[in-house]
Short mmCIF file of C-alpha atoms in Angstrom, two decimals:
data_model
loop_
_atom_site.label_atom_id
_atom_site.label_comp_id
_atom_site.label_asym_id
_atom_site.label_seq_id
_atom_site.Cartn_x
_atom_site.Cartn_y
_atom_site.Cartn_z
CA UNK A 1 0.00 0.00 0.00
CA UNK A 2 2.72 2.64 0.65
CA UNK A 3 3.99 1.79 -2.98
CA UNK A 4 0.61 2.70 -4.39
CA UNK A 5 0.50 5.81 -2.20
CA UNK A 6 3.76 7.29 -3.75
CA UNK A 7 6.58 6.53 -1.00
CA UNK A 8 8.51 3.12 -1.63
CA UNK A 9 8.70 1.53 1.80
CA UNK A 10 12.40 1.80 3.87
CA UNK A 11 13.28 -1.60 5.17
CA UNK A 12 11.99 -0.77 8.81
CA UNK A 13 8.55 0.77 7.46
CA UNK A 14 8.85 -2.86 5.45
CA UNK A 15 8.86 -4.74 8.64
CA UNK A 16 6.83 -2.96 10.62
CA UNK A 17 4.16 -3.61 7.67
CA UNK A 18 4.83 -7.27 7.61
CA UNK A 19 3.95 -7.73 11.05
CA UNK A 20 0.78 -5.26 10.73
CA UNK A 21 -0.83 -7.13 7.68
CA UNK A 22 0.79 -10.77 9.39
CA UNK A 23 -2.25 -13.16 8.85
CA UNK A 24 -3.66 -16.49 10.62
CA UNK A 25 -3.18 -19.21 8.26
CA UNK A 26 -6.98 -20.81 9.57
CA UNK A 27 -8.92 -17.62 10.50
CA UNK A 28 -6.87 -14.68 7.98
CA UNK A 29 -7.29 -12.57 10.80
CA UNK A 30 -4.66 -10.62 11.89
CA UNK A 31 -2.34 -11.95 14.43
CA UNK A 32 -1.44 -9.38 16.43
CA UNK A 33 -3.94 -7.05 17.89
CA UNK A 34 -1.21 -4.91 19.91
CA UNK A 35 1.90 -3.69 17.67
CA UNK A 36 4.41 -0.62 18.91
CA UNK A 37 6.70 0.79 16.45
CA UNK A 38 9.45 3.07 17.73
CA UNK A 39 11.64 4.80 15.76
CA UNK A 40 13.56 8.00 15.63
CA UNK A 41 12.44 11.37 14.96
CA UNK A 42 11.64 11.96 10.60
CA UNK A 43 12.02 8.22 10.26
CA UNK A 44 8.65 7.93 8.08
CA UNK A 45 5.91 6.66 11.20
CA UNK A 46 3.24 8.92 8.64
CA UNK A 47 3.82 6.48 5.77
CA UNK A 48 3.06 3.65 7.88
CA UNK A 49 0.52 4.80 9.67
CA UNK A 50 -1.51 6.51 6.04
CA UNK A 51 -0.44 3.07 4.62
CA UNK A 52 -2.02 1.06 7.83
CA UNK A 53 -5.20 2.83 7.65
CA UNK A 54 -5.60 3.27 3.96
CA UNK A 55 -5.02 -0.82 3.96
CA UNK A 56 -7.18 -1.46 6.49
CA UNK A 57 -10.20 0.68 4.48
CA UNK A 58 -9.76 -0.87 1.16
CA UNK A 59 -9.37 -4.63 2.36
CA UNK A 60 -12.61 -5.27 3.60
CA UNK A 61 -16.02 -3.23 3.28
CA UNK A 62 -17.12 -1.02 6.38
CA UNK A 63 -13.83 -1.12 8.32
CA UNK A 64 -13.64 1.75 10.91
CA UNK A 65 -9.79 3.26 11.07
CA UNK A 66 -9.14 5.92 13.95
CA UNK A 67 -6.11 8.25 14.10
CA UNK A 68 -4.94 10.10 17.06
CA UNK A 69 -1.62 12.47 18.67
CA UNK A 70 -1.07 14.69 21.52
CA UNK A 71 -4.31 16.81 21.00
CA UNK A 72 -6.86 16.85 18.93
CA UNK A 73 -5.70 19.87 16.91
CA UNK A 74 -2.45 17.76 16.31
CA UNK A 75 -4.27 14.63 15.58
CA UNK A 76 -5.84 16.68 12.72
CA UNK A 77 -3.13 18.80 11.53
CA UNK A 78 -1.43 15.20 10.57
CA UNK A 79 -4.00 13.54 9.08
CA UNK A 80 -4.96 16.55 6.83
CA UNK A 81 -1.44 16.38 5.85
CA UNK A 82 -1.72 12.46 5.17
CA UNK A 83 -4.36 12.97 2.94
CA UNK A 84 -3.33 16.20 1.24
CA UNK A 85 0.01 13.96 0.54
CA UNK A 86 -1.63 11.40 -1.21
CA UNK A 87 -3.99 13.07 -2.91
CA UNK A 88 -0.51 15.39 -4.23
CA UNK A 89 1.39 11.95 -5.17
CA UNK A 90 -1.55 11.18 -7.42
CA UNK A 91 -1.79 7.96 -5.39
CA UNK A 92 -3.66 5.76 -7.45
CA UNK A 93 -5.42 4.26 -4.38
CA UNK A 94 -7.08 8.49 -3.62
CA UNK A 95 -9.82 7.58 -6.50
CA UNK A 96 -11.24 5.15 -3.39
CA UNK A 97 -11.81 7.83 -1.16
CA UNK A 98 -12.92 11.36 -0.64
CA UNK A 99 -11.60 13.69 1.99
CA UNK A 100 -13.47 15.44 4.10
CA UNK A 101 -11.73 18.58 5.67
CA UNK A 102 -14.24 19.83 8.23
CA UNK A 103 -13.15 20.62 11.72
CA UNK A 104 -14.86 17.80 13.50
CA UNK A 105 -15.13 15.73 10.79
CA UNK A 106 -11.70 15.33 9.10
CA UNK A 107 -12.11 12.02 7.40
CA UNK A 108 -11.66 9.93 4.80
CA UNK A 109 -14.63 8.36 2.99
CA UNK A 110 -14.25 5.08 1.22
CA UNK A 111 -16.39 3.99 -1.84
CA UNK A 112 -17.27 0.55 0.23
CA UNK A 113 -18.33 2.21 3.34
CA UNK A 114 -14.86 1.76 4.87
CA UNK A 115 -13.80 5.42 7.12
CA UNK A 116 -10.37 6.44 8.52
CA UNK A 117 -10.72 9.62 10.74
CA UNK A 118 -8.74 11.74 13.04
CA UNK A 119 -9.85 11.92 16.49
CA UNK A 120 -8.69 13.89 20.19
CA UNK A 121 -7.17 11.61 22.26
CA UNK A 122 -9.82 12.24 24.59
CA UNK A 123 -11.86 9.05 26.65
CA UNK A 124 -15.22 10.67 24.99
CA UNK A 125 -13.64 10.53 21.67
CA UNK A 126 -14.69 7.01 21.00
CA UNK A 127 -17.62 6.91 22.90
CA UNK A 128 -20.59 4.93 21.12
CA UNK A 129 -18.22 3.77 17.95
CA UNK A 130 -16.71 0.95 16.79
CA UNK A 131 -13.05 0.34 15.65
CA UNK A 132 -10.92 -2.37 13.78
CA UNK A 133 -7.51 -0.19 13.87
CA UNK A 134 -6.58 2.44 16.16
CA UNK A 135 -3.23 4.36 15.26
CA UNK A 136 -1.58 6.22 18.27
CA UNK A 137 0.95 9.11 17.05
CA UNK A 138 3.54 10.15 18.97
CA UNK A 139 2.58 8.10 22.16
CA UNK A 140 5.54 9.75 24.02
CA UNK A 141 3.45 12.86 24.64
CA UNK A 142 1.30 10.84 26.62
CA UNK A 143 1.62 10.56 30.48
CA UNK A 144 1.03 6.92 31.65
CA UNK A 145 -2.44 7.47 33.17
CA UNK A 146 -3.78 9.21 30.11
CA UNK A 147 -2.26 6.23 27.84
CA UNK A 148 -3.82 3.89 30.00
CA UNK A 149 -6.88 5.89 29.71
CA UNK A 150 -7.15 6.12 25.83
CA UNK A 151 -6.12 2.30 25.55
CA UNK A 152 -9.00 2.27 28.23
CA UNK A 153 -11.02 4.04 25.46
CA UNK A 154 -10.50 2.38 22.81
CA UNK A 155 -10.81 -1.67 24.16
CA UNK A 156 -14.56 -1.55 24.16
CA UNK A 157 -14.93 0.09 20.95
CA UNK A 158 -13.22 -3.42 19.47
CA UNK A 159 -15.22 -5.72 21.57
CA UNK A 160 -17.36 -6.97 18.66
CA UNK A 161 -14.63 -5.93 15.35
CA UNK A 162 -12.74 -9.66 14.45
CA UNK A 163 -9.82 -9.01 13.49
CA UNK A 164 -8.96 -5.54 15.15
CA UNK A 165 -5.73 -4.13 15.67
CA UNK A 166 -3.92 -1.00 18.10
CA UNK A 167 -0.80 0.46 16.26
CA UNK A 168 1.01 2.80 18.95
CA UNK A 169 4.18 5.04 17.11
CA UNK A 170 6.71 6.91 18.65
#
């Protein structure tokens, strides 16, 4: 997927994918629901985590992909300039979706009912939704209780999503 959205993957971004998309042999689900990628500082965490979410939309109908940072207003600073990036690269893959740029609403909008949205990192954020990948920016801005809070959040809203999957990046 990062191919097709205009940035060739670096070997770590390659791994780091490999274990994301790693699939059960029996159920095709994927096997790990928990994944933490760490690397340092301009090291290309927005390619994988536009090339997790834009995966995760296109693979299946009516997936729900969430993105987060430290605030809200960060959280959608970034993913406006995820999507402003692919649509620039002529991604092939930006004909699936269309962007929505309003303030509460930043999201992208998949032809088979599949969204990926920014979101505050707020427990309230999530409340009432559903999720089947969660991407965490910049996790180090977090104290522990509020990452134990929005993990807190998020749980619940993948009670009843096969398959889902937490991607924390620092």
């Amino acid at each position: 997927t990062s191919t097709l959205l205009g940035r060739p993957p670096m070997p770590h971004q390659q791994q780091a994918a490999d274990l994301i998309g790693a699939r059960h042999p029996d159920t095709g689900l994927p096997v790990f629901g928990l994944i933490i990628v760490t690397v340092q500082r301009q090291a290309g965490k927005s390619a994988i985590t536009l090339a997790s979410g834009v995966h995760r939309c296109v693979s299946a109908p009516h997936q729900r992909a969430w993105f987060t940072a430290q605030t809200g207003g960060d959280a959608r600073d970034h993913f406006l300039q995820l999507m402003d990036e692919a649509e620039a690269r002529r991604s092939p893959l930006a004909r699936l979706w269309t962007g929505k740029r309003a303030n509460a609403g930043t999201r992208m909008i998949f032809r088979n009912g599949s969204i990926f949205r920014a979101h505050p990192p707020t427990v309230d954020a999530l409340h009432g939704v559903q999720s089947d990948l969660n991407l965490i920016d910049e996790a180090w801005s977090f104290t522990e209780p509020e990452g134990a809070a929005l993990l807190q959040a998020i749980n619940p809203t993948q009670a009843t999503r096969p398959g889902a999957q937490t991607i924390i990046l620092s």
